[in-house]
PDB file of C-alpha atoms in Angstrom:
ATOM      1  CA  LYS A   1    -148.825-118.793-202.942  1.00 61.00           C
ATOM      2  CA  ILE A   2    -149.430-118.665-199.212  1.00 63.00           C
ATOM      3  CA  HIS A   3    -148.003-115.402-197.916  1.00 76.00           C
ATOM      4  CA  TYR A   4    -148.495-116.065-194.212  1.00 81.00           C
ATOM      5  CA  ILE A   5    -150.689-118.130-191.886  1.00 88.00           C
ATOM      6  CA  SER A   6    -150.264-118.319-188.111  1.00 87.00           C
ATOM      7  CA  LEU A   7    -152.185-120.780-185.941  1.00 89.00           C
ATOM      8  CA  TYR A   8    -151.814-120.821-182.148  1.00 85.00           C
ATOM      9  CA  ASP A   9    -153.669-121.775-178.995  1.00 82.00           C
ATOM     10  CA  ASN A  10    -155.213-119.285-176.570  1.00 79.00           C
ATOM     11  CA  ASN A  11    -152.119-119.205-174.357  1.00 75.00           C
ATOM     12  CA  LYS A  12    -149.724-119.064-177.348  1.00 72.00           C
ATOM     13  CA  ILE A  13    -147.830-122.046-175.951  1.00 82.00           C
ATOM     14  CA  THR A  14    -147.923-123.849-179.292  1.00 89.00           C
ATOM     15  CA  PHE A  15    -147.989-122.178-182.679  1.00 89.00           C
ATOM     16  CA  LEU A  16    -147.657-123.101-186.334  1.00 91.00           C
ATOM     17  CA  ASN A  17    -146.489-120.557-188.923  1.00 91.00           C
ATOM     18  CA  ILE A  18    -146.767-121.170-192.669  1.00 91.00           C
ATOM     19  CA  GLY A  19    -145.313-118.894-195.345  1.00 89.00           C
ATOM     20  CA  LYS A  20    -142.672-116.256-194.701  1.00 87.00           C
ATOM     21  CA  LEU A  21    -140.258-117.096-191.858  1.00 89.00           C
ATOM     22  CA  LYS A  22    -137.908-114.633-190.167  1.00 86.00           C
ATOM     23  CA  ASN A  23    -135.356-114.401-187.355  1.00 87.00           C
ATOM     24  CA  LEU A  24    -135.013-118.130-186.702  1.00 94.00           C
ATOM     25  CA  THR A  25    -132.211-118.779-184.198  1.00 94.00           C
ATOM     26  CA  PHE A  26    -131.090-121.974-182.476  1.00 96.00           C
ATOM     27  CA  GLY A  27    -129.277-121.805-179.155  1.00 94.00           C
ATOM     28  CA  HIS A  28    -127.115-118.691-178.914  1.00 94.00           C
ATOM     29  CA  GLY A  29    -127.098-118.121-182.672  1.00 92.00           C
ATOM     30  CA  GLN A  30    -123.572-119.213-183.579  1.00 94.00           C
ATOM     31  CA  LEU A  31    -124.801-121.626-186.271  1.00 95.00           C
ATOM     32  CA  LEU A  32    -128.402-120.676-187.106  1.00 95.00           C
ATOM     33  CA  HIS A  33    -128.460-116.887-186.722  1.00 92.00           C
ATOM     34  CA  LYS A  34    -131.607-114.887-187.542  1.00 90.00           C
ATOM     35  CA  TYR A  35    -132.330-117.062-190.575  1.00 93.00           C
ATOM     36  CA  SER A  36    -135.018-115.851-192.983  1.00 90.00           C
ATOM     37  CA  ASN A  37    -136.538-117.618-195.985  1.00 88.00           C
ATOM     38  CA  SER A  38    -137.813-114.332-197.458  1.00 82.00           C
ATOM     39  CA  TYR A  39    -134.782-112.619-198.985  1.00 76.00           C
ATOM     40  CA  ASN A  40    -135.630-110.770-202.217  1.00 69.00           C
ATOM     41  CA  TYR A  41    -139.295-110.729-201.134  1.00 66.00           C
ATOM     42  CA  PRO A  42    -141.766-110.435-202.891  1.00 67.00           C
ATOM     43  CA  LEU A  43    -139.918-111.283-206.141  1.00 66.00           C
ATOM     44  CA  MET A  44    -139.033-114.653-204.639  1.00 72.00           C
ATOM     45  CA  GLN A  45    -141.580-116.177-202.279  1.00 77.00           C
ATOM     46  CA  ARG A  46    -141.020-119.356-200.331  1.00 84.00           C
ATOM     47  CA  THR A  47    -143.678-121.203-198.382  1.00 88.00           C
ATOM     48  CA  GLY A  48    -141.976-122.331-195.206  1.00 92.00           C
ATOM     49  CA  LEU A  49    -143.261-124.013-192.065  1.00 93.00           C
ATOM     50  CA  GLN A  50    -142.388-123.400-188.411  1.00 94.00           C
ATOM     51  CA  PHE A  51    -143.674-125.339-185.409  1.00 94.00           C
ATOM     52  CA  HIS A  52    -142.940-124.202-181.838  1.00 92.00           C
ATOM     53  CA  ILE A  53    -143.809-125.523-178.369  1.00 91.00           C
ATOM     54  CA  ASP A  54    -142.870-123.557-175.257  1.00 84.00           C
ATOM     55  CA  PRO A  55    -144.821-124.438-172.090  1.00 80.00           C
ATOM     56  CA  PRO A  56    -145.368-121.535-169.678  1.00 70.00           C
ATOM     57  CA  ASP A  57    -143.758-123.402-166.795  1.00 65.00           C
ATOM     58  CA  ARG A  58    -140.120-122.278-166.765  1.00 56.00           C
ATOM     59  CA  ASN A  59    -139.033-125.632-165.319  1.00 60.00           C
ATOM     60  CA  SER A  60    -139.800-127.331-168.590  1.00 83.00           C
ATOM     61  CA  TYR A  61    -138.754-127.752-172.220  1.00 87.00           C
ATOM     62  CA  SER A  62    -139.087-126.135-175.636  1.00 91.00           C
ATOM     63  CA  LEU A  63    -139.166-127.578-179.144  1.00 94.00           C
ATOM     64  CA  ASP A  64    -138.709-125.925-182.544  1.00 95.00           C
ATOM     65  CA  PHE A  65    -138.960-127.360-186.042  1.00 97.00           C
ATOM     66  CA  PHE A  66    -138.883-125.548-189.380  1.00 96.00           C
ATOM     67  CA  VAL A  67    -138.764-126.155-193.108  1.00 95.00           C
ATOM     68  CA  SER A  68    -137.572-123.280-195.287  1.00 93.00           C
ATOM     69  CA  ASP A  69    -139.632-124.212-198.357  1.00 91.00           C
ATOM     70  CA  ILE A  70    -142.200-127.002-198.486  1.00 90.00           C
ATOM     71  CA  SER A  71    -142.084-127.251-202.292  1.00 87.00           C
ATOM     72  CA  GLN A  72    -138.301-127.819-202.268  1.00 88.00           C
ATOM     73  CA  ILE A  73    -138.655-130.616-199.720  1.00 88.00           C
ATOM     74  CA  LEU A  74    -141.188-132.331-201.983  1.00 84.00           C
ATOM     75  CA  ASN A  75    -138.782-131.974-204.934  1.00 81.00           C
ATOM     76  CA  GLY A  76    -135.717-133.421-203.215  1.00 81.00           C
ATOM     77  CA  GLY A  77    -134.160-130.212-201.850  1.00 86.00           C
ATOM     78  CA  GLY A  78    -134.850-127.743-199.060  1.00 89.00           C
ATOM     79  CA  PHE A  79    -133.447-126.619-195.754  1.00 94.00           C
ATOM     80  CA  TYR A  80    -134.813-127.788-192.403  1.00 96.00           C
ATOM     81  CA  GLY A  81    -133.876-127.873-188.734  1.00 97.00           C
ATOM     82  CA  ILE A  82    -134.985-129.071-185.313  1.00 97.00           C
ATOM     83  CA  HIS A  83    -133.967-127.861-181.856  1.00 97.00           C
ATOM     84  CA  GLY A  84    -134.968-128.856-178.344  1.00 96.00           C
ATOM     85  CA  SER A  85    -133.999-127.574-174.911  1.00 94.00           C
ATOM     86  CA  TYR A  86    -134.629-128.672-171.330  1.00 93.00           C
ATOM     87  CA  TYR A  87    -134.468-126.639-168.121  1.00 91.00           C
ATOM     88  CA  ILE A  88    -133.387-128.868-165.223  1.00 89.00           C
ATOM     89  CA  SER A  89    -134.718-127.131-162.093  1.00 86.00           C
ATOM     90  CA  LYS A  90    -134.621-123.958-160.014  1.00 84.00           C
ATOM     91  CA  PHE A  91    -132.064-125.669-157.747  1.00 87.00           C
ATOM     92  CA  LEU A  92    -129.831-126.336-160.764  1.00 90.00           C
ATOM     93  CA  PRO A  93    -130.782-123.507-163.175  1.00 92.00           C
ATOM     94  CA  LEU A  94    -129.177-125.096-166.208  1.00 94.00           C
ATOM     95  CA  THR A  95    -130.739-125.217-169.670  1.00 94.00           C
ATOM     96  CA  ILE A  96    -129.310-127.725-172.148  1.00 96.00           C
ATOM     97  CA  GLY A  97    -130.202-127.529-175.837  1.00 96.00           C
ATOM     98  CA  ALA A  98    -129.333-129.423-178.994  1.00 97.00           C
ATOM     99  CA  GLY A  99    -130.120-128.812-182.642  1.00 97.00           C
ATOM    100  CA  TYR A 100    -129.729-130.408-186.055  1.00 98.00           C
ATOM    101  CA  LEU A 101    -129.768-128.651-189.447  1.00 97.00           C
ATOM    102  CA  SER A 102    -129.562-129.908-193.003  1.00 96.00           C
ATOM    103  CA  ASP A 103    -129.800-128.483-196.500  1.00 95.00           C
ATOM    104  CA  ILE A 104    -130.705-131.541-198.536  1.00 92.00           C
ATOM    105  CA  ASP A 105    -129.213-130.083-201.727  1.00 89.00           C
ATOM    106  CA  GLN A 106    -127.795-126.565-201.784  1.00 88.00           C
ATOM    107  CA  TYR A 107    -127.931-126.625-205.590  1.00 86.00           C
ATOM    108  CA  SER A 108    -131.640-127.480-205.813  1.00 84.00           C
ATOM    109  CA  GLU A 109    -132.647-123.961-206.932  1.00 82.00           C
ATOM    110  CA  LEU A 110    -129.772-123.557-209.382  1.00 81.00           C
ATOM    111  CA  ASP A 111    -130.771-123.847-213.042  1.00 79.00           C
ATOM    112  CA  VAL A 112    -127.390-125.239-214.111  1.00 77.00           C
ATOM    113  CA  ASP A 113    -126.442-128.803-215.056  1.00 73.00           C
ATOM    114  CA  LEU A 114    -123.684-129.887-212.641  1.00 75.00           C
ATOM    115  CA  ASP A 115    -122.265-133.256-211.644  1.00 70.00           C
ATOM    116  CA  ALA A 116    -122.129-132.125-208.003  1.00 71.00           C
ATOM    117  CA  GLY A 117    -124.709-131.960-205.270  1.00 73.00           C
ATOM    118  CA  SER A 118    -124.224-130.732-201.751  1.00 83.00           C
ATOM    119  CA  ASN A 119    -126.059-132.079-198.708  1.00 90.00           C
ATOM    120  CA  ILE A 120    -124.622-129.887-195.960  1.00 93.00           C
ATOM    121  CA  LYS A 121    -125.351-131.014-192.397  1.00 96.00           C
ATOM    122  CA  ALA A 122    -124.720-129.373-189.039  1.00 97.00           C
ATOM    123  CA  ALA A 123    -125.380-129.937-185.346  1.00 98.00           C
ATOM    124  CA  GLU A 124    -125.041-127.802-182.226  1.00 97.00           C
ATOM    125  CA  VAL A 125    -125.152-128.127-178.440  1.00 98.00           C
ATOM    126  CA  ASP A 126    -125.824-125.089-176.264  1.00 97.00           C
ATOM    127  CA  ILE A 127    -126.005-124.482-172.540  1.00 97.00           C
ATOM    128  CA  GLU A 128    -127.174-121.627-170.331  1.00 96.00           C
ATOM    129  CA  TYR A 129    -126.604-121.457-166.576  1.00 96.00           C
ATOM    130  CA  THR A 130    -128.117-118.715-164.418  1.00 95.00           C
ATOM    131  CA  LEU A 131    -125.406-117.273-162.186  1.00 95.00           C
ATOM    132  CA  PHE A 132    -127.530-114.584-160.543  1.00 93.00           C
ATOM    133  CA  GLU A 133    -131.104-113.397-160.837  1.00 92.00           C
ATOM    134  CA  ASN A 134    -133.323-110.829-159.143  1.00 92.00           C
ATOM    135  CA  ARG A 135    -136.338-108.732-160.109  1.00 90.00           C
ATOM    136  CA  ASP A 136    -134.256-106.261-162.152  1.00 92.00           C
ATOM    137  CA  TYR A 137    -131.731-108.350-164.075  1.00 93.00           C
ATOM    138  CA  LYS A 138    -130.292-111.796-164.711  1.00 94.00           C
ATOM    139  CA  ILE A 139    -126.725-112.908-165.456  1.00 96.00           C
ATOM    140  CA  ASN A 140    -126.140-116.153-167.369  1.00 96.00           C
ATOM    141  CA  PHE A 141    -123.110-118.191-168.311  1.00 97.00           C
ATOM    142  CA  ILE A 142    -123.558-119.399-171.897  1.00 97.00           C
ATOM    143  CA  SER A 143    -121.729-121.710-174.260  1.00 97.00           C
ATOM    144  CA  GLU A 144    -122.253-123.330-177.651  1.00 97.00           C
ATOM    145  CA  TYR A 145    -120.415-125.959-179.669  1.00 97.00           C
ATOM    146  CA  ASP A 146    -121.153-126.363-183.400  1.00 97.00           C
ATOM    147  CA  GLY A 147    -120.197-128.968-185.972  1.00 97.00           C
ATOM    148  CA  ILE A 148    -120.554-128.598-189.771  1.00 96.00           C
ATOM    149  CA  PHE A 149    -120.259-131.715-191.938  1.00 96.00           C
ATOM    150  CA  PHE A 150    -119.241-131.157-195.566  1.00 92.00           C
ATOM    151  CA  ALA A 151    -120.724-133.034-198.483  1.00 87.00           C
ATOM    152  CA  HIS A 152    -117.234-133.269-200.033  1.00 83.00           C
ATOM    153  CA  GLU A 153    -113.750-133.689-198.632  1.00 84.00           C
ATOM    154  CA  LEU A 154    -111.775-130.445-198.963  1.00 84.00           C
ATOM    155  CA  LYS A 155    -108.016-130.168-199.507  1.00 81.00           C
ATOM    156  CA  TYR A 156    -106.194-127.083-198.285  1.00 81.00           C
ATOM    157  CA  TYR A 157    -102.656-125.869-197.748  1.00 76.00           C
ATOM    158  CA  HIS A 158    -100.844-124.385-194.734  1.00 72.00           C
ATOM    159  CA  GLN A 159     -98.186-121.988-195.977  1.00 66.00           C
ATOM    160  CA  GLY A 160     -96.597-121.921-192.514  1.00 62.00           C
ATOM    161  CA  ASP A 161     -95.440-125.542-192.492  1.00 63.00           C
ATOM    162  CA  GLY A 162     -95.895-126.337-196.184  1.00 68.00           C
ATOM    163  CA  LYS A 163     -98.214-129.253-195.492  1.00 76.00           C
ATOM    164  CA  GLU A 164    -101.335-130.207-197.375  1.00 81.00           C
ATOM    165  CA  ARG A 165    -104.357-131.064-195.252  1.00 83.00           C
ATOM    166  CA  SER A 166    -107.907-132.275-195.770  1.00 86.00           C
ATOM    167  CA  ARG A 167    -111.170-132.026-193.831  1.00 90.00           C
ATOM    168  CA  GLU A 168    -114.616-133.551-194.161  1.00 92.00           C
ATOM    169  CA  GLY A 169    -116.081-131.154-191.617  1.00 94.00           C
ATOM    170  CA  THR A 170    -115.264-128.423-189.138  1.00 96.00           C
ATOM    171  CA  TRP A 171    -116.333-127.087-185.749  1.00 97.00           C
ATOM    172  CA  GLY A 172    -116.610-123.882-183.739  1.00 97.00           C
ATOM    173  CA  SER A 173    -116.942-123.093-180.028  1.00 97.00           C
ATOM    174  CA  MET A 174    -118.089-120.147-177.934  1.00 97.00           C
ATOM    175  CA  ILE A 175    -118.195-119.375-174.211  1.00 98.00           C
ATOM    176  CA  GLY A 176    -119.457-116.129-172.740  1.00 97.00           C
ATOM    177  CA  SER A 177    -121.912-114.313-170.534  1.00 97.00           C
ATOM    178  CA  GLU A 178    -125.332-112.773-170.991  1.00 96.00           C
ATOM    179  CA  LEU A 179    -126.948-109.902-169.096  1.00 96.00           C
ATOM    180  CA  VAL A 180    -130.739-109.597-169.384  1.00 94.00           C
ATOM    181  CA  LEU A 181    -132.459-106.544-167.899  1.00 93.00           C
ATOM    182  CA  ASP A 182    -136.108-106.443-166.908  1.00 89.00           C
ATOM    183  CA  SER A 183    -136.445-103.247-168.981  1.00 87.00           C
ATOM    184  CA  GLY A 184    -135.972-105.222-172.208  1.00 88.00           C
ATOM    185  CA  HIS A 185    -132.251-104.768-172.821  1.00 93.00           C
ATOM    186  CA  LYS A 186    -129.996-107.771-173.435  1.00 94.00           C
ATOM    187  CA  PHE A 187    -126.182-107.858-173.709  1.00 96.00           C
ATOM    188  CA  LEU A 188    -124.084-110.834-174.781  1.00 96.00           C
ATOM    189  CA  PHE A 189    -120.288-111.186-174.830  1.00 97.00           C
ATOM    190  CA  GLY A 190    -118.504-114.244-176.201  1.00 97.00           C
ATOM    191  CA  ALA A 191    -115.026-115.663-176.754  1.00 98.00           C
ATOM    192  CA  HIS A 192    -114.523-117.936-179.772  1.00 97.00           C
ATOM    193  CA  TYR A 193    -112.173-120.654-180.914  1.00 97.00           C
ATOM    194  CA  ASN A 194    -112.828-122.326-184.275  1.00 97.00           C
ATOM    195  CA  ALA A 195    -111.202-125.051-186.337  1.00 95.00           C
ATOM    196  CA  SER A 196    -109.881-124.554-189.862  1.00 92.00           C
ATOM    197  CA  LEU A 197    -112.508-123.893-192.572  1.00 92.00           C
ATOM    198  CA  TYR A 198    -115.154-122.831-190.025  1.00 94.00           C
ATOM    199  CA  THR A 199    -117.452-120.029-191.271  1.00 91.00           C
ATOM    200  CA  PRO A 200    -119.211-118.119-188.443  1.00 90.00           C
ATOM    201  CA  TYR A 201    -123.008-117.791-188.599  1.00 93.00           C
ATOM    202  CA  TYR A 202    -123.129-120.310-191.446  1.00 94.00           C
ATOM    203  CA  PHE A 203    -126.956-120.327-191.632  1.00 95.00           C
ATOM    204  CA  SER A 204    -127.451-116.574-191.349  1.00 91.00           C
ATOM    205  CA  SER A 205    -130.238-114.242-192.484  1.00 88.00           C
ATOM    206  CA  THR A 206    -128.656-114.140-195.974  1.00 88.00           C
ATOM    207  CA  TYR A 207    -127.992-117.884-196.275  1.00 92.00           C
ATOM    208  CA  ASP A 208    -130.419-118.452-199.166  1.00 89.00           C
ATOM    209  CA  PHE A 209    -128.813-115.542-201.021  1.00 88.00           C
ATOM    210  CA  GLU A 210    -125.193-116.640-200.603  1.00 88.00           C
ATOM    211  CA  LYS A 211    -125.353-120.426-200.333  1.00 89.00           C
ATOM    212  CA  ILE A 212    -124.210-120.669-203.973  1.00 89.00           C
ATOM    213  CA  ARG A 213    -121.664-118.233-205.451  1.00 90.00           C
ATOM    214  CA  THR A 214    -119.685-118.179-208.671  1.00 89.00           C
ATOM    215  CA  LEU A 215    -115.927-117.931-209.140  1.00 88.00           C
ATOM    216  CA  ASN A 216    -113.563-118.302-212.093  1.00 88.00           C
ATOM    217  CA  TYR A 217    -111.374-121.401-212.076  1.00 86.00           C
ATOM    218  CA  ASP A 218    -107.749-120.292-211.573  1.00 85.00           C
ATOM    219  CA  PRO A 219    -105.357-123.235-210.974  1.00 82.00           C
ATOM    220  CA  ASN A 220    -102.257-121.079-211.546  1.00 82.00           C
ATOM    221  CA  GLY A 221    -103.199-118.179-209.255  1.00 80.00           C
ATOM    222  CA  ASN A 222    -104.817-120.120-206.386  1.00 79.00           C
ATOM    223  CA  TYR A 223    -103.167-123.282-205.068  1.00 79.00           C
ATOM    224  CA  SER A 224    -106.417-124.608-203.579  1.00 80.00           C
ATOM    225  CA  HIS A 225    -107.885-124.711-207.126  1.00 80.00           C
ATOM    226  CA  TYR A 226    -104.978-126.837-208.303  1.00 77.00           C
ATOM    227  CA  LEU A 227    -105.044-129.028-205.199  1.00 78.00           C
ATOM    228  CA  ASN A 228    -108.769-129.808-205.435  1.00 77.00           C
ATOM    229  CA  GLY A 229    -108.899-129.909-209.229  1.00 70.00           C
ATOM    230  CA  GLU A 230    -105.923-131.039-211.278  1.00 57.00           C
ATOM    231  CA  GLU A 231    -103.995-132.732-208.461  1.00 50.00           C
ATOM    232  CA  TYR A 232    -106.895-134.651-206.885  1.00 50.00           C
ATOM    233  CA  GLY A 233    -110.321-133.903-205.509  1.00 59.00           C
ATOM    234  CA  ASN A 234    -113.683-133.114-207.077  1.00 71.00           C
ATOM    235  CA  LEU A 235    -113.584-129.394-207.913  1.00 75.00           C
ATOM    236  CA  PHE A 236    -114.431-130.168-211.555  1.00 74.00           C
ATOM    237  CA  ASP A 237    -117.857-131.387-210.409  1.00 78.00           C
ATOM    238  CA  PHE A 238    -118.757-127.751-209.706  1.00 81.00           C
ATOM    239  CA  CYS A 239    -117.962-126.607-213.245  1.00 81.00           C
ATOM    240  CA  GLU A 240    -120.740-126.537-215.836  1.00 74.00           C
ATOM    241  CA  THR A 241    -118.432-127.660-218.639  1.00 62.00           C
ATOM    242  CA  GLY A 242    -118.411-131.249-217.382  1.00 59.00           C
ATOM    243  CA  ASN A 243    -115.470-133.553-216.816  1.00 64.00           C
ATOM    244  CA  GLU A 244    -112.652-130.990-216.704  1.00 74.00           C
ATOM    245  CA  CYS A 245    -112.519-127.244-216.109  1.00 79.00           C
ATOM    246  CA  GLU A 246    -110.260-124.938-218.042  1.00 81.00           C
ATOM    247  CA  GLU A 247    -108.795-121.746-216.647  1.00 83.00           C
ATOM    248  CA  GLY A 248    -111.456-119.018-216.573  1.00 83.00           C
ATOM    249  CA  ASP A 249    -114.450-121.390-216.498  1.00 84.00           C
ATOM    250  CA  ILE A 250    -117.146-120.651-213.930  1.00 86.00           C
ATOM    251  CA  LEU A 251    -117.274-122.649-210.714  1.00 86.00           C
ATOM    252  CA  TYR A 252    -120.547-122.829-208.746  1.00 87.00           C
ATOM    253  CA  LEU A 253    -119.448-123.061-205.138  1.00 87.00           C
ATOM    254  CA  SER A 254    -121.510-123.648-201.989  1.00 88.00           C
ATOM    255  CA  LYS A 255    -120.980-121.373-198.995  1.00 90.00           C
ATOM    256  CA  GLU A 256    -118.366-123.470-197.198  1.00 89.00           C
ATOM    257  CA  LEU A 257    -116.269-123.758-200.390  1.00 86.00           C
ATOM    258  CA  TYR A 258    -116.268-120.111-201.448  1.00 88.00           C
ATOM    259  CA  PRO A 259    -113.923-118.554-198.800  1.00 88.00           C
ATOM    260  CA  LEU A 260    -111.310-121.253-199.396  1.00 84.00           C
ATOM    261  CA  PHE A 261    -111.327-120.967-203.184  1.00 86.00           C
ATOM    262  CA  LEU A 262    -111.614-117.166-203.285  1.00 86.00           C
ATOM    263  CA  ARG A 263    -108.656-116.094-201.119  1.00 83.00           C
ATOM    264  CA  GLU A 264    -107.807-119.257-199.177  1.00 81.00           C
ATOM    265  CA  ASP A 265    -109.498-117.765-196.095  1.00 85.00           C
ATOM    266  CA  PHE A 266    -110.042-119.699-192.843  1.00 88.00           C
ATOM    267  CA  VAL A 267    -107.298-122.250-193.616  1.00 87.00           C
ATOM    268  CA  PHE A 268    -105.996-121.746-190.069  1.00 90.00           C
ATOM    269  CA  PRO A 269    -107.854-122.113-186.763  1.00 93.00           C
ATOM    270  CA  THR A 270    -109.286-118.773-185.619  1.00 96.00           C
ATOM    271  CA  LEU A 271    -109.916-117.131-182.273  1.00 97.00           C
ATOM    272  CA  GLY A 272    -111.625-113.910-181.310  1.00 97.00           C
ATOM    273  CA  ALA A 273    -114.526-112.245-179.544  1.00 97.00           C
ATOM    274  CA  SER A 274    -118.072-111.060-180.212  1.00 96.00           C
ATOM    275  CA  PHE A 275    -120.802-108.908-178.733  1.00 95.00           C
ATOM    276  CA  GLN A 276    -124.566-108.612-179.191  1.00 94.00           C
ATOM    277  CA  TYR A 277    -127.047-106.028-177.969  1.00 95.00           C
ATOM    278  CA  GLU A 278    -130.835-106.200-178.262  1.00 93.00           C
ATOM    279  CA  TYR A 279    -133.703-104.060-177.066  1.00 92.00           C
ATOM    280  CA  ASN A 280    -137.287-105.164-177.585  1.00 84.00           C
ATOM    281  CA  TYR A 281    -140.329-103.185-176.467  1.00 82.00           C
ATOM    282  CA  TYR A 282    -143.211-105.675-176.398  1.00 76.00           C
ATOM    283  CA  ASN A 283    -142.412-106.798-179.967  1.00 72.00           C
ATOM    284  CA  LYS A 284    -143.544-103.372-181.222  1.00 79.00           C
ATOM    285  CA  ARG A 285    -140.209-101.653-181.696  1.00 85.00           C
ATOM    286  CA  GLY A 286    -136.624-102.524-181.060  1.00 88.00           C
ATOM    287  CA  ILE A 287    -132.994-102.475-182.084  1.00 92.00           C
ATOM    288  CA  SER A 288    -130.292-105.107-182.364  1.00 90.00           C
ATOM    289  CA  MET A 289    -126.626-104.949-183.220  1.00 92.00           C
ATOM    290  CA  SER A 290    -123.800-107.429-183.137  1.00 92.00           C
ATOM    291  CA  GLY A 291    -120.172-107.707-184.114  1.00 94.00           C
ATOM    292  CA  MET A 292    -117.422-110.319-184.247  1.00 96.00           C
ATOM    293  CA  TYR A 293    -113.667-110.117-184.683  1.00 97.00           C
ATOM    294  CA  LEU A 294    -111.619-113.218-185.530  1.00 96.00           C
ATOM    295  CA  MET A 295    -107.960-113.685-186.366  1.00 96.00           C
ATOM    296  CA  ASP A 296    -105.932-116.620-187.606  1.00 93.00           C
ATOM    297  CA  ASN A 297    -104.301-118.501-184.747  1.00 92.00           C
ATOM    298  CA  HIS A 298    -100.995-119.097-186.509  1.00 87.00           C
ATOM    299  CA  PRO A 299     -97.697-117.139-186.312  1.00 86.00           C
ATOM    300  CA  ASP A 300     -97.300-117.073-190.111  1.00 81.00           C
ATOM    301  CA  SER A 301    -100.694-115.480-190.832  1.00 85.00           C
ATOM    302  CA  GLN A 302    -101.898-111.932-190.185  1.00 87.00           C
ATOM    303  CA  ASN A 303    -105.409-112.489-191.559  1.00 89.00           C
ATOM    304  CA  SER A 304    -108.356-111.159-189.557  1.00 93.00           C
ATOM    305  CA  TYR A 305    -112.108-111.215-190.209  1.00 94.00           C
ATOM    306  CA  TYR A 306    -114.901-108.833-189.202  1.00 92.00           C
ATOM    307  CA  LEU A 307    -118.658-109.343-189.017  1.00 90.00           C
ATOM    308  CA  LEU A 308    -121.187-106.569-188.277  1.00 90.00           C
ATOM    309  CA  ASP A 309    -124.981-106.624-188.098  1.00 87.00           C
ATOM    310  CA  PHE A 310    -127.482-103.854-187.334  1.00 88.00           C
ATOM    311  CA  GLU A 311    -131.286-103.923-187.364  1.00 87.00           C
ATOM    312  CA  VAL A 312    -134.109-101.582-186.298  1.00 88.00           C
ATOM    313  CA  PHE A 313    -137.813-102.439-186.401  1.00 80.00           C
ATOM    314  CA  CYS A 314    -141.011-100.565-185.610  1.00 82.00           C
ATOM    315  CA  LEU A 315    -144.469-102.107-185.992  1.00 72.00           C
ATOM    316  CA  ASP A 316    -146.656 -99.225-184.857  1.00 60.00           C
ATOM    317  CA  PHE A 317    -146.774 -95.602-185.930  1.00 51.00           C
ATOM    318  CA  LEU A 318    -148.200 -92.573-184.158  1.00 47.00           C
TER     319      LEU A 318
END
């Protein structure tokens, strides 16, 4: 096993990391958010790859590419992504970025014989425009639009109007502002509007841990089980028993399926707000925290959702 190798040029413009990967973020982090391939380390060790180019000239571009586990890619699975951004000019201080992500088969590490596979795909576009900048601080307008494309068509039910609906993908959007201080502090505030079945921070730091979860099949207690199983759909493909699940059998559900089939969450569009704060002292010590509040945008639903994240790091000791 390769624990970690880092290769870079003298100016650290280009680098290649092999082994443990951490804190990978595309754009403003609404889709790929602090992803790490090293959960449960060192009991589970993945050999990932990350390639980065970032020329020192600010009026330029950047490019990122990563693979979460080289061995999974060679065996027909694995998670990978690519992101590029371009800064137009100092006269039009606009940075435009775009990224693509794909998990070739979310079930590739699961030692269970299922009829289903799941090739989840996603794409994002992000922008950053500098509104004001001086020697002490910078204020940016930021925005990001994300699309997630399901491997299977999902059926769901709106209790408000009694209609059954289906989706083969979903999307989320964010607009906000960012304040960056020369002292190392960064603040971000965002407003969000998301389509039905959108899960915020889909590829998060715990993605490898939660991309497959188990749930008991309950067609009588959860209408989405009946709708995607007995009525029509392919829910039985996620049951180990084979052609047909019986009540109480175990379903192996990928991340986008689990909220719907657990409590029928995110069946309505959502709106809300988020904040992020980071402080980094020369990559030696720092703190980061973030939070998000979302609520269903429908008069017949009172559901709301909360996300919180907190991290402290220190790399040197006195």
